[in-house]
CSV table of C-alpha atoms and ligand atoms in Angstrom, one decimal:
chain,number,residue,atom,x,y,z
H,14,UNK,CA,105.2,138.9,83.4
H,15,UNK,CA,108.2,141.2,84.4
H,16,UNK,CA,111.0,139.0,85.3
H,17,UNK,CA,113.8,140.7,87.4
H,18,UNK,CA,117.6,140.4,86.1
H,19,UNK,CA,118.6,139.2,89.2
H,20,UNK,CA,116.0,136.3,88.6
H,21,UNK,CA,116.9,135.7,85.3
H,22,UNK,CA,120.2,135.5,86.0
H,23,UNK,CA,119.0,132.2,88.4
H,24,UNK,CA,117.2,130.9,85.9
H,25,UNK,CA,119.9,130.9,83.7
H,26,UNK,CA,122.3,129.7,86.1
H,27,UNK,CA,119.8,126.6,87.3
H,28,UNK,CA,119.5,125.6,83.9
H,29,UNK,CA,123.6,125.8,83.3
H,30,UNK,CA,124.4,123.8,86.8
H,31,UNK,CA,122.0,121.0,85.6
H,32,UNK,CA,122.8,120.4,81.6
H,33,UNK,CA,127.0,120.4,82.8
H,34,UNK,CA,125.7,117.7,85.4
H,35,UNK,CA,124.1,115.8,83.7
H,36,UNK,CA,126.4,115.9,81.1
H,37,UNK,CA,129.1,115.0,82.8
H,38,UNK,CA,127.6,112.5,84.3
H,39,UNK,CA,127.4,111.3,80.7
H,40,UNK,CA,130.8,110.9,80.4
H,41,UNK,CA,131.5,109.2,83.5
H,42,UNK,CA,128.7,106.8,82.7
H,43,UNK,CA,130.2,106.2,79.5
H,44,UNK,CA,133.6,105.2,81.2
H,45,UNK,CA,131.7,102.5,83.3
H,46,UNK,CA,132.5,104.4,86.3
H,47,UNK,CA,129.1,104.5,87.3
H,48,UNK,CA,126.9,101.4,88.4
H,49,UNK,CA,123.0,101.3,87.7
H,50,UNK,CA,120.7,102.6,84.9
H,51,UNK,CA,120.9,106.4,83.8
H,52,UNK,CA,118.1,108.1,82.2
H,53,UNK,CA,119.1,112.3,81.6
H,54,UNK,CA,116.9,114.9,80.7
H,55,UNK,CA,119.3,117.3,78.8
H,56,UNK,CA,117.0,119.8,76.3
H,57,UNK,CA,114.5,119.6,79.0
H,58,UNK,CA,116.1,122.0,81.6
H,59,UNK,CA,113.8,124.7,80.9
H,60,UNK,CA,111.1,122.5,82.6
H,61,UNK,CA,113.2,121.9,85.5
H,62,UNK,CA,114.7,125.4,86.1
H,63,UNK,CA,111.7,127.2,85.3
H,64,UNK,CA,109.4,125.2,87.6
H,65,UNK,CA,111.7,125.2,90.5
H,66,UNK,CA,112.9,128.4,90.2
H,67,UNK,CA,109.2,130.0,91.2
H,68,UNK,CA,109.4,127.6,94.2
H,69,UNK,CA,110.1,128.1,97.9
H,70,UNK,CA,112.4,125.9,99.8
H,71,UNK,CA,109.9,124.4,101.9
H,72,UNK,CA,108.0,124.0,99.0
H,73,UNK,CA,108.2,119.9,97.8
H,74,UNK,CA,108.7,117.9,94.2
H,75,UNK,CA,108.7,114.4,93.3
H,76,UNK,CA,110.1,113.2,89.8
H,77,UNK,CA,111.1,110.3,88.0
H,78,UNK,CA,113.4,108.2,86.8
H,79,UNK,CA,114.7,111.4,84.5
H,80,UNK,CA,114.4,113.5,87.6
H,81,UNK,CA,118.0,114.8,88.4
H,82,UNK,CA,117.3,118.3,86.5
H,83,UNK,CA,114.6,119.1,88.5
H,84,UNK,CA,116.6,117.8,91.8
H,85,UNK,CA,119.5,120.3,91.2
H,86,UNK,CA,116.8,123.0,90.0
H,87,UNK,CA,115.5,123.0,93.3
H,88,UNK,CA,118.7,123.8,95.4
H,89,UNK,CA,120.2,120.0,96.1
H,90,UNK,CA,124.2,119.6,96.7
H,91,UNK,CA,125.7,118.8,94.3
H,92,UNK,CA,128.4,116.5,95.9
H,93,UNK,CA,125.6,114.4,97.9
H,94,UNK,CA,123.9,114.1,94.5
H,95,UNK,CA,127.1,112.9,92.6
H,96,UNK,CA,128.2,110.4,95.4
H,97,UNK,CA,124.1,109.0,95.4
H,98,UNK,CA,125.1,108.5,91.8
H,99,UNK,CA,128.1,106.7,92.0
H,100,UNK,CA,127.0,104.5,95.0
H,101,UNK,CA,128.9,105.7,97.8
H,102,UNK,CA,128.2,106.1,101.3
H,103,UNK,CA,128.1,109.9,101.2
H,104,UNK,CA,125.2,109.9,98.5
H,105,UNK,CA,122.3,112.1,99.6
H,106,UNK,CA,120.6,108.3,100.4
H,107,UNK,CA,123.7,106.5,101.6
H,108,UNK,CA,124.4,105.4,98.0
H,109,UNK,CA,121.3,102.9,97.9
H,110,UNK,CA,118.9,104.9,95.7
H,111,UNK,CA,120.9,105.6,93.0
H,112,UNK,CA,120.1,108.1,90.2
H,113,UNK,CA,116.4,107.0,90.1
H,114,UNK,CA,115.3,106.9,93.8
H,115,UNK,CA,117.2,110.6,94.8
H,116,UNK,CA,115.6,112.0,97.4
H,117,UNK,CA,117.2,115.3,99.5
H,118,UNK,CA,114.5,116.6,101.8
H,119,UNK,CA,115.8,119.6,103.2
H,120,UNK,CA,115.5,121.4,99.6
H,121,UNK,CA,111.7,119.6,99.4
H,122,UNK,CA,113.2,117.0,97.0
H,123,UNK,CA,111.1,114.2,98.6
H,124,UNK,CA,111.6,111.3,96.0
H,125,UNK,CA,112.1,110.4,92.6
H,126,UNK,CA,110.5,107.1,91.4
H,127,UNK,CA,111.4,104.0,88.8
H,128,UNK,CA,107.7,103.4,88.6
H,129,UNK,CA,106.1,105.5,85.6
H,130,UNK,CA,103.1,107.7,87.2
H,131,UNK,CA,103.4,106.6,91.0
H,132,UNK,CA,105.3,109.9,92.2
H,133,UNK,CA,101.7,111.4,91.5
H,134,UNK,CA,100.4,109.3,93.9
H,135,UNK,CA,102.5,110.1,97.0
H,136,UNK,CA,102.5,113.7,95.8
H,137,UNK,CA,98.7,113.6,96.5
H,138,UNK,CA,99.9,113.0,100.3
H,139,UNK,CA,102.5,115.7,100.6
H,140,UNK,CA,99.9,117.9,99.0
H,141,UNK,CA,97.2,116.8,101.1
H,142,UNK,CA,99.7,117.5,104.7
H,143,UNK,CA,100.3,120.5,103.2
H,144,UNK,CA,96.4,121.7,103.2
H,145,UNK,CA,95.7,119.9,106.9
H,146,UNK,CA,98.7,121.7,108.3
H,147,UNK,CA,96.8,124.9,107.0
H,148,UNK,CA,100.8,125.8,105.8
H,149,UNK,CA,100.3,128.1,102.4
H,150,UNK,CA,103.2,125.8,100.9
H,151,UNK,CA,102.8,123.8,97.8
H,152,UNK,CA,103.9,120.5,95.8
H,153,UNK,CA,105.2,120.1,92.2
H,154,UNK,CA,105.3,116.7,90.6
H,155,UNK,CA,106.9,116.1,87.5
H,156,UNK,CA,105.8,113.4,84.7
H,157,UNK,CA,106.3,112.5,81.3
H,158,UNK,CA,103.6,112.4,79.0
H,159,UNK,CA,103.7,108.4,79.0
H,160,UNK,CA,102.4,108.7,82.4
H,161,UNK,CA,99.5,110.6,81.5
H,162,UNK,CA,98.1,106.7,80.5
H,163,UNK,CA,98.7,105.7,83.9
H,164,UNK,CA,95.8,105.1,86.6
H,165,UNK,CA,98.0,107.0,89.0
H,166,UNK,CA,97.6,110.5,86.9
H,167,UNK,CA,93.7,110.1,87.0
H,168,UNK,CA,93.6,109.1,90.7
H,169,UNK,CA,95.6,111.4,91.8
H,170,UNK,CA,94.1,114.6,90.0
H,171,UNK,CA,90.8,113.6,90.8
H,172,UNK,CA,91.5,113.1,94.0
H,173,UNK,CA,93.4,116.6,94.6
H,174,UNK,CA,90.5,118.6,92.5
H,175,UNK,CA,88.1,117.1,95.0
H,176,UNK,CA,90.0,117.4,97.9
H,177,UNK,CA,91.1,120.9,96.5
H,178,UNK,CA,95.1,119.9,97.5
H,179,UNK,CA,97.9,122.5,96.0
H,180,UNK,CA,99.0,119.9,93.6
H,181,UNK,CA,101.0,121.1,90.4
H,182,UNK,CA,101.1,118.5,88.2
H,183,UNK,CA,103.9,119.0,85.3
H,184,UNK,CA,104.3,117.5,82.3
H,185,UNK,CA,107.3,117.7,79.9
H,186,UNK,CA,106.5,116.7,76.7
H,187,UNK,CA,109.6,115.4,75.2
H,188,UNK,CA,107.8,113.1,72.2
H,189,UNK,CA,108.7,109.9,73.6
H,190,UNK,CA,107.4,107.0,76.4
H,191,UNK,CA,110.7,104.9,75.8
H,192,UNK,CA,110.9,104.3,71.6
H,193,UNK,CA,106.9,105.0,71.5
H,194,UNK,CA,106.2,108.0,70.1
H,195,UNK,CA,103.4,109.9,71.8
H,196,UNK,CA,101.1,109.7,69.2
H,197,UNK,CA,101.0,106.1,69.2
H,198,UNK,CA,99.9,106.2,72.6
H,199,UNK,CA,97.6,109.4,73.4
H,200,UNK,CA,94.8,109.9,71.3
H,201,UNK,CA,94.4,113.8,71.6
H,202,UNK,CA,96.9,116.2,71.0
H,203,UNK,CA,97.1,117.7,74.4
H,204,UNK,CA,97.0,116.4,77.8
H,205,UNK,CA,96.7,119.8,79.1
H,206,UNK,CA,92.9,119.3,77.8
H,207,UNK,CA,92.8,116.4,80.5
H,208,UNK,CA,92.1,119.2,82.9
H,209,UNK,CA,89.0,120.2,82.3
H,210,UNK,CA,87.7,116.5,83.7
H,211,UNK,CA,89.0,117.5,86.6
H,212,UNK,CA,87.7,121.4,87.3
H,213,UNK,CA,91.0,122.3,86.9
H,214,UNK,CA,93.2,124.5,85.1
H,215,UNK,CA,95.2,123.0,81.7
H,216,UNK,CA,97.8,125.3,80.4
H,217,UNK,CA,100.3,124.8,77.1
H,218,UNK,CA,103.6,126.2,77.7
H,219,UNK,CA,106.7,126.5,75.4
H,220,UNK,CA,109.3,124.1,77.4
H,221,UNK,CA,111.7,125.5,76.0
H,222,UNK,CA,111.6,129.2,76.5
H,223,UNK,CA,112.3,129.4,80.8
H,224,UNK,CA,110.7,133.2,81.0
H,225,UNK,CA,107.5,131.5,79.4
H,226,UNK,CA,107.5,128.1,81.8
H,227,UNK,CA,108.9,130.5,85.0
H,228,UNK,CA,105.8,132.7,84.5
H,229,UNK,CA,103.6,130.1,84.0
H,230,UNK,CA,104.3,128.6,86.9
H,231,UNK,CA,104.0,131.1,89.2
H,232,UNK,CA,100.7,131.6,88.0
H,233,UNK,CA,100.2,127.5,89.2
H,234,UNK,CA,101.8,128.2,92.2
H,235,UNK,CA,99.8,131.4,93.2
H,236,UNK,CA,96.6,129.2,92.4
H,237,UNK,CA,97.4,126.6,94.3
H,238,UNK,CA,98.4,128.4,97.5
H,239,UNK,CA,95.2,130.3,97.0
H,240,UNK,CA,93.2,127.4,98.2
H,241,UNK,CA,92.0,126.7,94.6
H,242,UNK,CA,93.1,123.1,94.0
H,243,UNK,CA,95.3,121.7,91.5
H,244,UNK,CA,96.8,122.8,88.1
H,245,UNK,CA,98.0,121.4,84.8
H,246,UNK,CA,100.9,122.9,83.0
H,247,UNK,CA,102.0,120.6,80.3
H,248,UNK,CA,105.8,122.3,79.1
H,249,UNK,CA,106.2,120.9,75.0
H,250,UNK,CA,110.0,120.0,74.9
H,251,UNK,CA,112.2,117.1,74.0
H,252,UNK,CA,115.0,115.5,75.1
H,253,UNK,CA,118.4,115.3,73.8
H,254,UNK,CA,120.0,111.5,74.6
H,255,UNK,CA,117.7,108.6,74.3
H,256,UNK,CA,115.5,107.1,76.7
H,257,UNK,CA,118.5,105.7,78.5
H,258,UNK,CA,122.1,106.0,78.0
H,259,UNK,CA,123.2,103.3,75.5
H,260,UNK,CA,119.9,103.8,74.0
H,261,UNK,CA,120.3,103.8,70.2
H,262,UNK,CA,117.9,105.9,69.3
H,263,UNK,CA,116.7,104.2,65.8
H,264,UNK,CA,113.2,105.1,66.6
H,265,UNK,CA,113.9,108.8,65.6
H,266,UNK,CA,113.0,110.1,62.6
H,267,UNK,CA,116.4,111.5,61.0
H,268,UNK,CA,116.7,115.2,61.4
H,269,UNK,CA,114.1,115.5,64.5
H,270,UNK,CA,117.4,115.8,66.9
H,271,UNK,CA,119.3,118.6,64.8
H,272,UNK,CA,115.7,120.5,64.6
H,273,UNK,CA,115.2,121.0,68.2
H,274,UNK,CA,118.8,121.2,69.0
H,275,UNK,CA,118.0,124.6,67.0
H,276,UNK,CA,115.5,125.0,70.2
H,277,UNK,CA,117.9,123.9,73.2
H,278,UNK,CA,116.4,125.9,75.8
H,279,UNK,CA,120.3,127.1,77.3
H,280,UNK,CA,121.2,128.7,74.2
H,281,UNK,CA,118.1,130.4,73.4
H,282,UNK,CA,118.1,131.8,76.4
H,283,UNK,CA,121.6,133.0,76.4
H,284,UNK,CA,121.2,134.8,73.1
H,285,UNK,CA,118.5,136.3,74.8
H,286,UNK,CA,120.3,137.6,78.2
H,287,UNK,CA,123.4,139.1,75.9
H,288,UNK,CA,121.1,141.1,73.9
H,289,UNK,CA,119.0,142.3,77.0
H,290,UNK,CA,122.4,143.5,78.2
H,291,UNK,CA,121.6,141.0,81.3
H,292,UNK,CA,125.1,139.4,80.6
H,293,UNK,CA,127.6,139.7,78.5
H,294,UNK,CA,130.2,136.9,76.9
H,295,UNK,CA,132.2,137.3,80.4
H,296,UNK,CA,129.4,137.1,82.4
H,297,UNK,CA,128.1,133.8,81.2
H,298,UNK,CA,131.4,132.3,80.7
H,299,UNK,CA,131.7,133.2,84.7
H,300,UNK,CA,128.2,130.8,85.2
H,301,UNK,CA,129.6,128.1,83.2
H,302,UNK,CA,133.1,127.8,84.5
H,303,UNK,CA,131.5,127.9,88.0
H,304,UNK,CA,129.1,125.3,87.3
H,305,UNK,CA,131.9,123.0,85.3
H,306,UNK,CA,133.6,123.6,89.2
H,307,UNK,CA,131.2,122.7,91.2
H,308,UNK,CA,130.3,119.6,89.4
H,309,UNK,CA,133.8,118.3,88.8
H,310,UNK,CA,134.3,118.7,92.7
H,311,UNK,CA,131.3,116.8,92.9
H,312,UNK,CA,132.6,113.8,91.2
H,313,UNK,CA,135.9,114.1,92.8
H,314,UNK,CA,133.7,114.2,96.4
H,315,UNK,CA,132.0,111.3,95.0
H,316,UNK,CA,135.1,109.0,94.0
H,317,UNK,CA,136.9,109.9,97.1
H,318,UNK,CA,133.4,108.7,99.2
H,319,UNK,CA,133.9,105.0,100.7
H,320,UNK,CA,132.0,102.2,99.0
H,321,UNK,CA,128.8,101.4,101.9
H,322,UNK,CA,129.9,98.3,104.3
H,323,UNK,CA,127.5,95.1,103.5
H,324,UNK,CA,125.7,95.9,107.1
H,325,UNK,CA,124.8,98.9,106.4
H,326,UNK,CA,122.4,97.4,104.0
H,327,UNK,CA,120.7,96.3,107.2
H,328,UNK,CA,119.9,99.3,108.6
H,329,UNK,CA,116.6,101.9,108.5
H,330,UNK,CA,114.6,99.1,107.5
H,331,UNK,CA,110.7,99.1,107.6
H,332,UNK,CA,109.9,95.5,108.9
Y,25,TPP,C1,104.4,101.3,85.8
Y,25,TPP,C2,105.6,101.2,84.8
Y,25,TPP,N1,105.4,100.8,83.6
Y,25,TPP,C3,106.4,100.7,82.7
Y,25,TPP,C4,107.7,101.1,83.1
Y,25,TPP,C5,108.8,101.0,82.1
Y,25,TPP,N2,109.1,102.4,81.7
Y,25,TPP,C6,110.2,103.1,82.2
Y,25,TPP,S1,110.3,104.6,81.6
Y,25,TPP,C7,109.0,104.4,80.6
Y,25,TPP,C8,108.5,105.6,79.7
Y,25,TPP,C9,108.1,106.7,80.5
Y,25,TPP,O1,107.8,107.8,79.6
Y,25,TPP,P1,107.3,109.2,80.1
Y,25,TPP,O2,106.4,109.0,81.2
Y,25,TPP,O3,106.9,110.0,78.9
Y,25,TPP,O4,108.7,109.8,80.7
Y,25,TPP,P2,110.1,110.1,79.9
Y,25,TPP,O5,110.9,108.8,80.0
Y,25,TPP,O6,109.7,110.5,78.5
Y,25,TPP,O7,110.7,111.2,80.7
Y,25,TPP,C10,108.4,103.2,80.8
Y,25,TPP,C11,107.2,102.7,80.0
Y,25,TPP,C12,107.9,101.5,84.4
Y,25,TPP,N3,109.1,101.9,84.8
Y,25,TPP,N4,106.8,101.6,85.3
């Protein structure tokens, strides 16, 4: 697939806005700054960026508890996002979701979810309003490959290869469910087989080379707003920090992390855009410094944010 400069030069910058995010958000984590539970997706970006960045606005994702990258890939504010984070009133869900709940609806973000495999599941029903509202839009929903085990992943892509819904279901392959290693746990060596139970389309992808996961998901994308039903792309990558933050990670076999540090999909793909002649050094510094901007006046929107009042804990409640 030809991919434009101009593109490129999103994709790049998608990938850029989430890793200093997220990393960041490391260090103010680290500082104890931040309540709740983080789980960060740094080396996985390509997945995130790639995906997205073939996506319309009014096109939707769900994700998981590592789902920030993909929330940032597809368009959210950043200062909304921080403050969520941080637990402040001015968080894109009034500071009571927290990093694994985000949701921003206007950019399609419609949820994130603590519960391994159930995004699939209310996915299914975005998907399925999609196809009755005869709208050509689509829905992207982002798992690890631990939730491949789950009764939600079955349900739900049998249900949207019967019901033929435009239901692009991605998995990012980053080796581990927690400290089990995927072997342990999947008995073949590629989910993306799991398609063919379904009718559907199962495709490998390299998640860390973004041209290769951006073209490959248009192809998904054109698919499923053809009517055809629902698609597999399952994006090999792995992630950088552990399962969590504070996570150990003893489980690793030594040299695994230095090997595909070798692959981190932002600097391959830099090396790639200089000797394209897409960008030069000044060019990509001018990304990054932006990005390192826009995130730090995120956390500084984010700290300044007021602490949510104990009654607002009684409002916009289902009962
Ligand atoms: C239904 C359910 N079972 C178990 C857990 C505990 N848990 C949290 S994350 C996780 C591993 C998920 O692995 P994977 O789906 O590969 O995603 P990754 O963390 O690698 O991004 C587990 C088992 C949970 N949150 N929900």
């Amino acid at each position: 697939m030809k991919i434009s400069k101009e593109t490129k030069i999103d994709l790049f910058t998608r990938m850029v806005r989430v890793r200093t995010f997220e990393d960041l958000t490391t260090v103010n984590f680290a500082s104890g700054d931040m309540p709740g539970f983080l789980h960060l997706s740094q080396g996985e970006e390509a997945v995130a960026a790639g995906v997205c960045g073939a996506m319309r606005l009014e096109d939707a994702i769900y994700t998981t508890h590592r789902g920030h990258g993909c929330i940032i890939a597809k368009g959210a504010d950043l200062n909304p996002m921080m403050a969520e984070l941080f637990g402040r009133i001015d968080g894109c869900c009034k500071g009571r979701a927290g990093s694994m709940h985000f949701a921003d609806v206007k950019t399609g973000c419609m949820g994130s979810n603590g519960i391994v495999g159930e995004g699939m599941r209310i996915a299914l029903g975005t998907a399925f309003a999609q196809k009755y509202q005869k709208t050509d839009n689509v829905t992207a929903v982002f798992f690890g490959e631990g939730a491949t085990g789950t009764g939600a992943f079955h349900e739900s892509f049998n249900m949207a290869a019967v019901l033929k819904l435009p239901l692009i279901f991605v998995c990012s392959i980053n080796l581990y469910a927690q400290m089990t290693p995927k072997s342990d746990h999947i008995a073949i060596e590629n989910v993306s087989d799991r398609a063919a139970g379904y009718g559907a389309p199962g495709v490998i992808v390299d998640g860390n080379d973004i041209e290769a996961v951006f073209a490959e998901a248009n192809k998904a994308i054109k698919h499923c707003r053809s009517g055809k039903g629902p698609y597999l792309i399952e994006a090999k990558t792995y992630r950088h920090h552990g399962h969590f933050e504070g996570d150990p990670c003893d489980y690793r076999p030594d040299g695994e992390l230095e090997k595909w540090k070798k692959k981190d999909p932002i600097d391959l793909f830099e090396k790639k855009l200089k000797k394209e002649g897409v960008l030069d050094a000044k060019g990509i510094k001018a990304i990054k410094d932006e990005a390192t901007k826009a995130v730090e006046g995120a956390v500084d929107f984010a700290r300044k944010s007021p602490q949510p009042d104990v009654e607002e804990l009684y409002k916009e409640i289902l009962a």
